[in-house]
Short mmCIF file of C-alpha atoms and ligand atoms in Angstrom, two decimals:
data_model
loop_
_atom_site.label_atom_id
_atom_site.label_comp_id
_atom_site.label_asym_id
_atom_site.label_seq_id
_atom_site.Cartn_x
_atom_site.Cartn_y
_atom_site.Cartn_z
CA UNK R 248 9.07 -30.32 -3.01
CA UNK R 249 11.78 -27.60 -2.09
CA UNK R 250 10.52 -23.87 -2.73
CA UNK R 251 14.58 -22.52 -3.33
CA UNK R 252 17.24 -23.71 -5.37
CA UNK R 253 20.99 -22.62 -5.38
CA UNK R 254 23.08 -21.35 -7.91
CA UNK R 255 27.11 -21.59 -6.74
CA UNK R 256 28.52 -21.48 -10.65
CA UNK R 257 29.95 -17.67 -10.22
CA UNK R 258 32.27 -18.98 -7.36
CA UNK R 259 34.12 -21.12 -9.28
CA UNK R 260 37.13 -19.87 -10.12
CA UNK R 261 37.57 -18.40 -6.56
CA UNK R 262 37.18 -21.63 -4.60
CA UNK R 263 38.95 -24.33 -6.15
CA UNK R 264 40.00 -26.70 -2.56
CA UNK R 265 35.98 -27.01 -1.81
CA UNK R 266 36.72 -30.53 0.02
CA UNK R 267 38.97 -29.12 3.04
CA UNK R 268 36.16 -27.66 4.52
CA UNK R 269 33.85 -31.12 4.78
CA UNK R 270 35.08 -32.55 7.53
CA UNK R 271 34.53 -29.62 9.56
CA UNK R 272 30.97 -29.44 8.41
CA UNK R 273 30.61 -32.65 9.25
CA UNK R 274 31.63 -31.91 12.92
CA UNK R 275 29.80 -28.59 13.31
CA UNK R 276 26.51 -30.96 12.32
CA UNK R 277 27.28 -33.04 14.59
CA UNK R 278 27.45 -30.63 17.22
CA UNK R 279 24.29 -28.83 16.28
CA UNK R 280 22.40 -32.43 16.27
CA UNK R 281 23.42 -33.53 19.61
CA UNK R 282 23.12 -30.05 21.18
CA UNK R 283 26.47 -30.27 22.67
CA UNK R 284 28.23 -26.73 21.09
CA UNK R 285 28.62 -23.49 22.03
CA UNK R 286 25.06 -21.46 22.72
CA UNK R 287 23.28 -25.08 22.97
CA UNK R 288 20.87 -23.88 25.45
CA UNK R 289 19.27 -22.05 22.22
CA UNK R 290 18.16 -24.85 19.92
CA UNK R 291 14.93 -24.89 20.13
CA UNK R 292 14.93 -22.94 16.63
CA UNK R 293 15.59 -26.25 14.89
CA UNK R 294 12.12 -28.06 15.99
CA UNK R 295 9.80 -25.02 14.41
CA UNK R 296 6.58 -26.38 16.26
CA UNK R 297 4.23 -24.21 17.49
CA UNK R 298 0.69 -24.01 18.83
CA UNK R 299 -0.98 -22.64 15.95
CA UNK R 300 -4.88 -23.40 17.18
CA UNK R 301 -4.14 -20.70 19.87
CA UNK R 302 -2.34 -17.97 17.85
CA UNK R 303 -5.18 -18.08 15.62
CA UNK R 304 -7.59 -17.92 18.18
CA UNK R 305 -5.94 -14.75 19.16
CA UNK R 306 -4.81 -13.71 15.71
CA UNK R 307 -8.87 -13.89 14.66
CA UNK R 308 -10.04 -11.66 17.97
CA UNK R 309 -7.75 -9.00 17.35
CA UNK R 310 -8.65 -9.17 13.28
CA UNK R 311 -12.12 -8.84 14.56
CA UNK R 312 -12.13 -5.73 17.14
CA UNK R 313 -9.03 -3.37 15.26
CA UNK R 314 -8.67 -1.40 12.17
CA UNK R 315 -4.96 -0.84 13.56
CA UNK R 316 -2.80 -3.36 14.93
CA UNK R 317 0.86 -2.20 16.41
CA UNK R 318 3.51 -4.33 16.97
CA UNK R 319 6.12 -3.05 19.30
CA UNK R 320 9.31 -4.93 19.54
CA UNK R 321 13.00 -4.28 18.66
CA UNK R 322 16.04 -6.60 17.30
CA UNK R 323 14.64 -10.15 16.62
CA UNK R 324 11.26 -9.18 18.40
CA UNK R 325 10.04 -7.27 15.07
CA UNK R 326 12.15 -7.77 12.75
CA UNK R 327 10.75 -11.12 11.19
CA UNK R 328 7.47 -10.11 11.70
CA UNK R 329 7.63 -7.34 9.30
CA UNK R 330 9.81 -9.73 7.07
CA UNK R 331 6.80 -12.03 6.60
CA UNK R 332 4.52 -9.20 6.17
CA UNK R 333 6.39 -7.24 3.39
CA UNK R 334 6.74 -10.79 1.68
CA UNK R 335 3.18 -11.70 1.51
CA UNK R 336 1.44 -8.94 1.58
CA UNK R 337 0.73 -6.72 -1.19
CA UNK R 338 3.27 -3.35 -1.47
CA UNK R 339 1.20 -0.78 -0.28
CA UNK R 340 -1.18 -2.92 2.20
CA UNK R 341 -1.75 -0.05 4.88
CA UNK R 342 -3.11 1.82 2.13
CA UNK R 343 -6.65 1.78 0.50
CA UNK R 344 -5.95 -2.13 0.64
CA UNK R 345 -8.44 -2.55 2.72
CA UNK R 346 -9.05 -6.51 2.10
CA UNK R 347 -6.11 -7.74 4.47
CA UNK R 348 -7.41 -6.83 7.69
CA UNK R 349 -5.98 -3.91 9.73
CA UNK R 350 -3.26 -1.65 9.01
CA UNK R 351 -0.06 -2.81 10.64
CA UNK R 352 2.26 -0.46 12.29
CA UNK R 353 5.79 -1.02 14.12
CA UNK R 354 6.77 0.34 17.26
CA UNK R 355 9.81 0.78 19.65
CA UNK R 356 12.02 -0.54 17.38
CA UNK R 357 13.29 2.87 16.98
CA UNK R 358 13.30 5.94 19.79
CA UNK R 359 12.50 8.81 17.24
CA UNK R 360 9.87 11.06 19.27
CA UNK R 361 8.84 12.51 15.41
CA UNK R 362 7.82 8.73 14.44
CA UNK R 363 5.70 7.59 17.40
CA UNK R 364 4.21 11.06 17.31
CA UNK R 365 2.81 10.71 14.32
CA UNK R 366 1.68 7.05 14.31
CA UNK R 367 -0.16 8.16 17.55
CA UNK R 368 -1.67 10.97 15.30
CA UNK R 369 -1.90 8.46 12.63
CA UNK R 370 -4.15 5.91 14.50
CA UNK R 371 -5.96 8.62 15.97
CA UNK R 372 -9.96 7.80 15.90
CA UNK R 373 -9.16 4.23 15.07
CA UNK R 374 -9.54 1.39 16.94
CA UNK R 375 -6.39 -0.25 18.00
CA UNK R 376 -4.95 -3.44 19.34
CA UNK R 377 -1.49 -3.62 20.62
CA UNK R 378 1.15 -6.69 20.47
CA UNK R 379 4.09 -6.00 22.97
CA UNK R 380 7.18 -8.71 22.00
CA UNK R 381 10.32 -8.54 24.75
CA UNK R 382 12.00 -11.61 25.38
CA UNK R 383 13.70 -9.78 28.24
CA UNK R 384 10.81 -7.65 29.06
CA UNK R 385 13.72 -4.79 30.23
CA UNK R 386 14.85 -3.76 26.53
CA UNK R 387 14.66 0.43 26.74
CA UNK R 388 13.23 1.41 23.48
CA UNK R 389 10.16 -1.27 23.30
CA UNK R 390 9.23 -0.33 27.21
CA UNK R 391 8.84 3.17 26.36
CA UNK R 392 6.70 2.26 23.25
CA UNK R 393 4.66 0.32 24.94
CA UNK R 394 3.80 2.76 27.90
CA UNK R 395 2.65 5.61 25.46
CA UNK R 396 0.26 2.68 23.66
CA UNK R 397 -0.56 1.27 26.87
CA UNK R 398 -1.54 4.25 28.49
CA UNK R 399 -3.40 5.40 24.95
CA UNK R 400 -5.88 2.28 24.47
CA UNK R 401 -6.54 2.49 28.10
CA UNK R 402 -7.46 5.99 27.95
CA UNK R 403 -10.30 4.86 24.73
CA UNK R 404 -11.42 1.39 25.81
CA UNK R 405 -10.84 1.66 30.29
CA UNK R 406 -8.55 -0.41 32.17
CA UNK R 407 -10.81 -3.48 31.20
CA UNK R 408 -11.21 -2.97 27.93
CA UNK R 409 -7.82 -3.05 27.49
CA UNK R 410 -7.51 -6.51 28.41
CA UNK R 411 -8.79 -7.87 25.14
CA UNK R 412 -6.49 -4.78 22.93
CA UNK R 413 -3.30 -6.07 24.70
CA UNK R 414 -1.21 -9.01 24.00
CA UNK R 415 2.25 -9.58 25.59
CA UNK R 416 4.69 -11.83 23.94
CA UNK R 417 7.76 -12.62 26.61
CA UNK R 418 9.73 -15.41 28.60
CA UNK R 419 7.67 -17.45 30.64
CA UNK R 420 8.26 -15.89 33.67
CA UNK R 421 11.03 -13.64 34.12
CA UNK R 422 10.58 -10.04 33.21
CA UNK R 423 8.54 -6.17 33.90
CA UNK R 424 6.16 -7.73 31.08
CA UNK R 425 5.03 -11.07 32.80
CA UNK R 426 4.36 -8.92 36.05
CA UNK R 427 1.94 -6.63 34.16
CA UNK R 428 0.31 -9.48 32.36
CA UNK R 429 -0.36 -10.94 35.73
CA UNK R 430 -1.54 -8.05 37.05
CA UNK R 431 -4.10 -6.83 34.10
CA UNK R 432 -5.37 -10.00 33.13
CA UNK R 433 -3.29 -9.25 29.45
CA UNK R 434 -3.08 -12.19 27.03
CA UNK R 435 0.29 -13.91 27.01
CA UNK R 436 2.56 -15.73 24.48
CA UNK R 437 5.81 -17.38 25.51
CA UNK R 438 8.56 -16.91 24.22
CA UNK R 439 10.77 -20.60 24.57
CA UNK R 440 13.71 -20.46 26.81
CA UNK R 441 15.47 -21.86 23.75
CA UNK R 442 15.21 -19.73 21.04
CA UNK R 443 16.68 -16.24 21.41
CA UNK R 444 15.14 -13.63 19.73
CA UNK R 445 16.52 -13.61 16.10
CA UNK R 446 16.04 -17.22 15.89
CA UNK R 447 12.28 -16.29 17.30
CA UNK R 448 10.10 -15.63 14.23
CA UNK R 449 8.78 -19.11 14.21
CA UNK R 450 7.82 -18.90 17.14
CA UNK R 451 4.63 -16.40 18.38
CA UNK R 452 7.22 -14.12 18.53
CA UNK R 453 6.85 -13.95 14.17
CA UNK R 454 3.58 -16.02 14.05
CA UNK R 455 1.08 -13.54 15.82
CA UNK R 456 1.46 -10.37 13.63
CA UNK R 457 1.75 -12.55 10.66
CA UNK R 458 -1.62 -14.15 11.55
CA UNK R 459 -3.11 -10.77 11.95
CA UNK R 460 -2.35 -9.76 8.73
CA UNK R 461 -4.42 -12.69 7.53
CA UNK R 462 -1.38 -14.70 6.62
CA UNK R 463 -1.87 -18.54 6.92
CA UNK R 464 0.35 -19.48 9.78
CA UNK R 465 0.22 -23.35 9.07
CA UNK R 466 1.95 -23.17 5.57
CA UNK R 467 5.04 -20.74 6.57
CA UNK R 468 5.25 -23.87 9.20
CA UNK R 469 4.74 -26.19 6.95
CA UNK R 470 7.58 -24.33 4.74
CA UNK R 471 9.91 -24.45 7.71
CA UNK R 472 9.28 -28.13 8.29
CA UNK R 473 10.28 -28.97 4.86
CA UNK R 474 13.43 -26.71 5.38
CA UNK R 475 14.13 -29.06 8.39
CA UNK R 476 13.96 -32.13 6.82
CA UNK R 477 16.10 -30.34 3.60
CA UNK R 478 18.67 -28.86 5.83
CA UNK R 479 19.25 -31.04 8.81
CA UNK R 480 20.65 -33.72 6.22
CA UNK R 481 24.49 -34.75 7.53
CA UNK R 482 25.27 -34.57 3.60
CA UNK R 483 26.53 -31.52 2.44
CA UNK R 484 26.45 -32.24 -1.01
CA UNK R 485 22.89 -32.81 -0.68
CA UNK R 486 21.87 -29.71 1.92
CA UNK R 487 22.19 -26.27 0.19
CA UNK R 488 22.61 -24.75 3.86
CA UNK R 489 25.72 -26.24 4.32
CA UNK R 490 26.81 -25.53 1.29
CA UNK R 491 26.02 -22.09 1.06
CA UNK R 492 27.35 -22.08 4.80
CA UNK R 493 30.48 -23.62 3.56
CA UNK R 494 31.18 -21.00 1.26
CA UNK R 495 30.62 -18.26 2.98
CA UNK R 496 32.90 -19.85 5.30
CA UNK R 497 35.60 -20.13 2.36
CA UNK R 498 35.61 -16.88 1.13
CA UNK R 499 35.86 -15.35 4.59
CA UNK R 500 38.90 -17.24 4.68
CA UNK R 501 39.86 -15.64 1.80
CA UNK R 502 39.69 -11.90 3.04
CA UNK R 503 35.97 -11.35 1.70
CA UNK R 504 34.89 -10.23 4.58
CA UNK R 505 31.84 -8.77 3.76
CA UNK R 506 28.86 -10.24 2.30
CA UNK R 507 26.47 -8.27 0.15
CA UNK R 508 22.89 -9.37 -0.02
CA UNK R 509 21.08 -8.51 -3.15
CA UNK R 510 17.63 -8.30 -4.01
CA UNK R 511 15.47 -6.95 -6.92
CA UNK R 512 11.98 -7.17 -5.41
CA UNK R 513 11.00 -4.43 -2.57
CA UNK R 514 9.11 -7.27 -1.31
CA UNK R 515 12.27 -8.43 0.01
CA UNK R 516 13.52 -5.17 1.68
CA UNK R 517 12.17 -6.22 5.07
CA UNK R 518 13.38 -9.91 4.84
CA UNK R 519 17.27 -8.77 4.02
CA UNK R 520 16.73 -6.36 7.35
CA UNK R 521 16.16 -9.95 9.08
CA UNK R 522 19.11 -11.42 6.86
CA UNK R 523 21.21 -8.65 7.87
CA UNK R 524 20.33 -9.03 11.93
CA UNK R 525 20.27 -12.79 11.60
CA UNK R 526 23.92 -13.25 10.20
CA UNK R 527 25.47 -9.37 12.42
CA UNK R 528 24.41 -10.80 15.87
CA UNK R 529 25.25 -14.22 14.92
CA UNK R 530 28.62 -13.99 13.53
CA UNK R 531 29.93 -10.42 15.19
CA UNK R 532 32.38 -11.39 17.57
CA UNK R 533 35.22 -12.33 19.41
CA UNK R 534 37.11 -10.25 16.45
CA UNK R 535 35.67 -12.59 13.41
CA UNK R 536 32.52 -12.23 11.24
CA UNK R 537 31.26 -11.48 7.98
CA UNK R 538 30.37 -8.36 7.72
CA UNK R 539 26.48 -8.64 6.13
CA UNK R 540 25.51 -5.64 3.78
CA UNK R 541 22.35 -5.19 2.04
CA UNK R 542 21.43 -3.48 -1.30
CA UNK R 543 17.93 -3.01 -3.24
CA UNK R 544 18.52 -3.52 -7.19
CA UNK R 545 17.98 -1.92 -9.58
CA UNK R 546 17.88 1.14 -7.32
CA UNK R 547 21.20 0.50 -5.67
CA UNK R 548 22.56 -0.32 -9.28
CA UNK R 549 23.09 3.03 -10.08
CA UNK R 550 24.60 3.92 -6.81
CA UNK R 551 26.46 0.99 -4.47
CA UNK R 552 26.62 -1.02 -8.07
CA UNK R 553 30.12 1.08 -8.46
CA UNK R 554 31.05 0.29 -5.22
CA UNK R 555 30.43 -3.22 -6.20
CA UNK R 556 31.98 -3.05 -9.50
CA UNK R 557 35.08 -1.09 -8.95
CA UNK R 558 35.65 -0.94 -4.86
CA UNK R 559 37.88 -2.68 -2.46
CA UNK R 560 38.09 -6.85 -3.33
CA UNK R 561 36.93 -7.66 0.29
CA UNK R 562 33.07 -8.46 -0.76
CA UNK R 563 31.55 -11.38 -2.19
CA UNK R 564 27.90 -11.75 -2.91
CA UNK R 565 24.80 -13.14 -2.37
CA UNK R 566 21.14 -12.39 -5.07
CA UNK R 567 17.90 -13.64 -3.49
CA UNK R 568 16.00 -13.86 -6.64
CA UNK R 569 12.23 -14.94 -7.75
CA UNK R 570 11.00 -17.63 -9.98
CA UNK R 571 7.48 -16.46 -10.65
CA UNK R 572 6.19 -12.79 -9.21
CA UNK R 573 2.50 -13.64 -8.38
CA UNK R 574 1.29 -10.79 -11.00
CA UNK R 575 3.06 -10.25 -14.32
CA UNK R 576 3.17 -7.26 -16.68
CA UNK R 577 3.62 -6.75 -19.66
CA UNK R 578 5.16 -4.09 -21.74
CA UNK R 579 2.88 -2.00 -23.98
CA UNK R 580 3.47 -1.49 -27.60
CA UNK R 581 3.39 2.18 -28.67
CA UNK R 582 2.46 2.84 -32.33
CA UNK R 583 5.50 5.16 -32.70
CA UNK R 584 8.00 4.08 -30.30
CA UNK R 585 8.98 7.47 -29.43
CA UNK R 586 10.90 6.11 -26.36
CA UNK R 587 12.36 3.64 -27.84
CA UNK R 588 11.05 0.28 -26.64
CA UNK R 589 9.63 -1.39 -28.61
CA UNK R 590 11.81 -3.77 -28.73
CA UNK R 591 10.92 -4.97 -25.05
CA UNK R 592 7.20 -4.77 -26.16
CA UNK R 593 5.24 -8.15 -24.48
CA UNK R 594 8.17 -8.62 -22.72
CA UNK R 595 7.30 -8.98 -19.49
CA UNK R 596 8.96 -7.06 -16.31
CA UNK R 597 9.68 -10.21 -14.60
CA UNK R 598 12.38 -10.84 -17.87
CA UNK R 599 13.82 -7.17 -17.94
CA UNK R 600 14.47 -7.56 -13.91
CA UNK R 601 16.00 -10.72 -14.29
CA UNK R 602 18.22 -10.03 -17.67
CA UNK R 603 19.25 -7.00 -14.57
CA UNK R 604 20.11 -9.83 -12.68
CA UNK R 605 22.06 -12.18 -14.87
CA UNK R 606 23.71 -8.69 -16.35
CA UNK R 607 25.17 -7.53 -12.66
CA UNK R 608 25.68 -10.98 -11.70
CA UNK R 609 28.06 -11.47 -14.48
CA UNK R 610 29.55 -8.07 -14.43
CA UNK R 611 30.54 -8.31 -10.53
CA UNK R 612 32.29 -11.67 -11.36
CA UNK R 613 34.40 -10.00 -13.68
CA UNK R 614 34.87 -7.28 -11.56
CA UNK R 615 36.23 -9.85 -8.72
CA UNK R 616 33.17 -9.82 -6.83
CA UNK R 617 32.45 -14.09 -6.80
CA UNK R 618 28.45 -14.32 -6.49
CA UNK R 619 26.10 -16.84 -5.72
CA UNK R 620 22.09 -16.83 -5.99
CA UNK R 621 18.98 -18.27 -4.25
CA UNK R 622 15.93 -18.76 -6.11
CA UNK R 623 12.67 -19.05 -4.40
CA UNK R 624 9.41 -20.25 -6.81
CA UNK R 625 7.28 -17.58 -5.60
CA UNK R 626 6.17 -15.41 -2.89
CA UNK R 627 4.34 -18.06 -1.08
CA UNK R 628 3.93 -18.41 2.68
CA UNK R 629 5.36 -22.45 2.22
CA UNK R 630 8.70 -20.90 0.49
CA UNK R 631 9.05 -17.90 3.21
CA UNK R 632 8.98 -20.84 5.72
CA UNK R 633 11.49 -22.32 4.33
CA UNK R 634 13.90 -19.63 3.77
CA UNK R 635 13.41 -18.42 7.40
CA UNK R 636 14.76 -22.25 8.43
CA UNK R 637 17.25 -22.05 5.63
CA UNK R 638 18.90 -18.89 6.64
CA UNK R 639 19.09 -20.01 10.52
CA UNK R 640 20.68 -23.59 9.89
CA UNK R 641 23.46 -21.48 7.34
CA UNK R 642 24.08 -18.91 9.75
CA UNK R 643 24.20 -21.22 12.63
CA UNK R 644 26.52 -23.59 10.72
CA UNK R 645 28.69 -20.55 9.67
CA UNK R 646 29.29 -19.16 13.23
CA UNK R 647 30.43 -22.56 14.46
CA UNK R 648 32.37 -22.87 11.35
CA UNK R 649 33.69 -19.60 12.09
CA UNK R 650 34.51 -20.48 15.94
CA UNK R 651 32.13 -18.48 17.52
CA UNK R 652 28.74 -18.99 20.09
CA UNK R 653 26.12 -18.13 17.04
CA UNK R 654 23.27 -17.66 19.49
CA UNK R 655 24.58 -14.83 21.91
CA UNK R 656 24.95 -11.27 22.15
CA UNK R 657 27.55 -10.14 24.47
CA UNK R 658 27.91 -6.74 22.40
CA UNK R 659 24.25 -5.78 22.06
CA UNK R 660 24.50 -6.59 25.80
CA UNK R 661 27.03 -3.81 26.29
CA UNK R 662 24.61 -1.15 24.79
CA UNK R 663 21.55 -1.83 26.33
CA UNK R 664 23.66 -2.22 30.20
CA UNK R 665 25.51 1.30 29.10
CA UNK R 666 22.15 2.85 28.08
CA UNK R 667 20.63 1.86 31.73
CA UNK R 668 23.63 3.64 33.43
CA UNK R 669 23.54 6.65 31.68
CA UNK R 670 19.71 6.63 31.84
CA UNK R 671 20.14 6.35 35.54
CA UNK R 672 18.19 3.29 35.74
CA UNK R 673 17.87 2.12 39.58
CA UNK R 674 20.12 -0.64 39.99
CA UNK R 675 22.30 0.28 37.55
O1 PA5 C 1344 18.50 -11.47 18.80
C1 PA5 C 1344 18.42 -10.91 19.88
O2 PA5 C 1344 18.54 -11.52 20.95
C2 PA5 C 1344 18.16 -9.42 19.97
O3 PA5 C 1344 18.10 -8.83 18.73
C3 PA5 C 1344 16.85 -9.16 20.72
O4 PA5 C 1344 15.81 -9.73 20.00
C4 PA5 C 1344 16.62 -7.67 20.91
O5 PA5 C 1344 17.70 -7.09 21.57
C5 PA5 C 1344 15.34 -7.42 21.70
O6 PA5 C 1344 15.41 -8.05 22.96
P1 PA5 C 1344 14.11 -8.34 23.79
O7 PA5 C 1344 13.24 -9.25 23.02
O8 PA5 C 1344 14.60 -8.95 25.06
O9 PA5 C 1344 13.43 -7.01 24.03
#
């Protein structure tokens, strides 16, 4: 059973020659099947198999000996990660939530001095594990994380006690990261040659920290297997990730350059940060890409929703939306409707956020703004899974669609080499 469905009905009027694109689909498939198109050496996204026994294993030691677990990582080595967690877990769950295990905490995906000061004071007097995810084990900003957290648990636990706090997630053998896991006896996860790192969160890369947080690893697999079997189908009219990849694809052609991802659930904030880095570092270059903006409704209703409304026709847009929240509530009655809303009384909020839905969906049509939706049934670790796999397959059919290498980085590679010189980094 497929956890999303797809809702294309508010691009109809903007898309009428849907069949030019098929054949091209058809060959892009092909490509990505046989492993013979640009960025080929990074496929190894589309077989989401994993050693779960041994992430576990791990997952369940760290559960047991932390109260704080940080994850330090930048680009695809965090972002899914926190994805999964804001998904599942509950919206406050470092705070007085106390059932899910330790508190999770993110570092060196930033280098604010102010922030990692005051996790450090944060986590002070707790007892902390650390998770250290480079692919390249040479990225700036995750390096100097690390050595403050490094240098902090082995202050507390001694050189040796560190070896059960730390866990390095990197390539298999290149890298600063493998040479210190060799060297301290660290626990190590691999990172597959073939996956890069924003196609990495079903790998340990996204598994680990969602394990710690007492997430059940095996169905967000099992989620992603079903997404395989859904969207490696060579028939586009039956595989919604071709489809959606096909329009995108369309209306890019069309001058809508810039895709706007909407959500109304905060739970989703962290998954459109992956959306957003999934499709930028994907499609971004060689002069071509869609441009992938996110907003937050109903918050960014009444402020980007004018933007939206009334702006420049160059946007077209895309609402992630939920079938079922897993808790519903329900509107009070007040015995003398002072505010006014009575009317909505047993209504639940789950109906007033979606009539918010269906009311900007239809408004930004009419505005010019051609929308389509995905619906997921819940917030369940089988249909996050799933969307992970669904959202790699699009964007990976896009960017060949598009005539680009989907799974490089040249320009991210620019930064971090520019950084080193003006760092002075030996070598450099
Ligand atoms: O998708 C990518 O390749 C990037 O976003 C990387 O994940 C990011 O730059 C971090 O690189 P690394 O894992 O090598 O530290």
């Amino acid at each position: 059973m497929s956890h999303l469905s797809l809702n294309f009905n508010n691009l109809n009027n903007f898309i009428p020659e849907k069949s030019s694109i098929l054949p091209s689909i058809q060959s892009c498939h092909e490509m990505l099947e046989r492993g013979d198109g640009p960025g080929s050496d990074f496929l190894g996204w589309m077989q989401p198999t994993v050693n779960l026994a041994e992430i576990e294993m791990v997952a369940k030691s760290l559960r047991d000996q932390c109260e704080v677990f940080i994850v330090i990582g930048i680009g695809g080595s965090y972002i899914g990660a926190q994805a999964g967690l804001t998904f599942l877990k509950s919206s406050f769950p470092n705070q007085l939530d106390k059932e899910g295990g330790p508190d999770i905490y993110f570092a060196g995906q930033n280098i604010s001095s102010d922030y990692h000061s005051d996790l450090m004071d944060l986590i002070s007097g707790h007892d902390v594990c650390v998770n250290v995810i480079s692919k390249s084990g040479t990225t700036t900003e995750p390096a100097i994380a690390f050595r403050f957290f490094k240098e902090l648990i082995e202050k507390k636990y001694g050189t040796d006690g560190a070896k059960n706090r730390i866990v390095i997630t990197t390539d298999a053998s290149k890298g600063a990261l493998n040479q210190l896991a060799a060297e301290k006896g660290y626990r190590k996860f691999v990172i597959p040659d073939d996956i890069g790192g924003r196609f990495s969160v079903l790998s340990p890369v996204g598994l680990l920290p969602m394990a710690v947080a007492g997430i059940d690893i095996g169905k967000v697999i099992a989620g992603a297997l079903k997404g395989k079997e859904l969207y490696s189908c060579p028939s586009v009219e039956e595989n919604d990730a071709y489809r959606y990849a096909g329009f995108r694809h369309l209306l890019y052609q069309k001058g809508m350059t810039t895709e706007i991802f909407a959500t109304f659930q905060p739970a989703f904030h962290h998954f459109s940060e992956w959306w957003k880095q999934l499709g930028g570092e994907s499609e971004g270059k060689d002069g071509k890409g869609i441009f992938p903006a996110t907003v937050e409704f109903a918050t960014d209703l009444h402020s980007m929703g004018q933007w939206i409304q009334e702006g420049q026709r160059t946007i077209f847009e895309t609402f992630l939306l939920i079938e079922k929240s897993n808790r519903q509530l329900k509107i009070p009655t007040s015995k003398n409707d002072a505010d006014g809303l009575n009317y909505l009384a047993g209504k639940t909020l789950d109906h007033v956020n979606n009539k918010a839905y269906e009311a900007a969906a239809l408004a930004h049509k009419e505005g010019g703004v051609p929308n389509l939706s995905i619906t997921i049934k819940d917030r369940s670790p089988e249909a996050l899974g799933q969307l992970f796999y669904f959202f790699e397959r699009a964007v990976a059919m896009t960017g060949y669609l598009n005539g680009v290498n989907p799974f490089d980085q040249p320009g991210v590679e620019f930064y971090k080499n520019n950084m080193f010189k003006l760092l002075n980094k030996p070598g450099y």
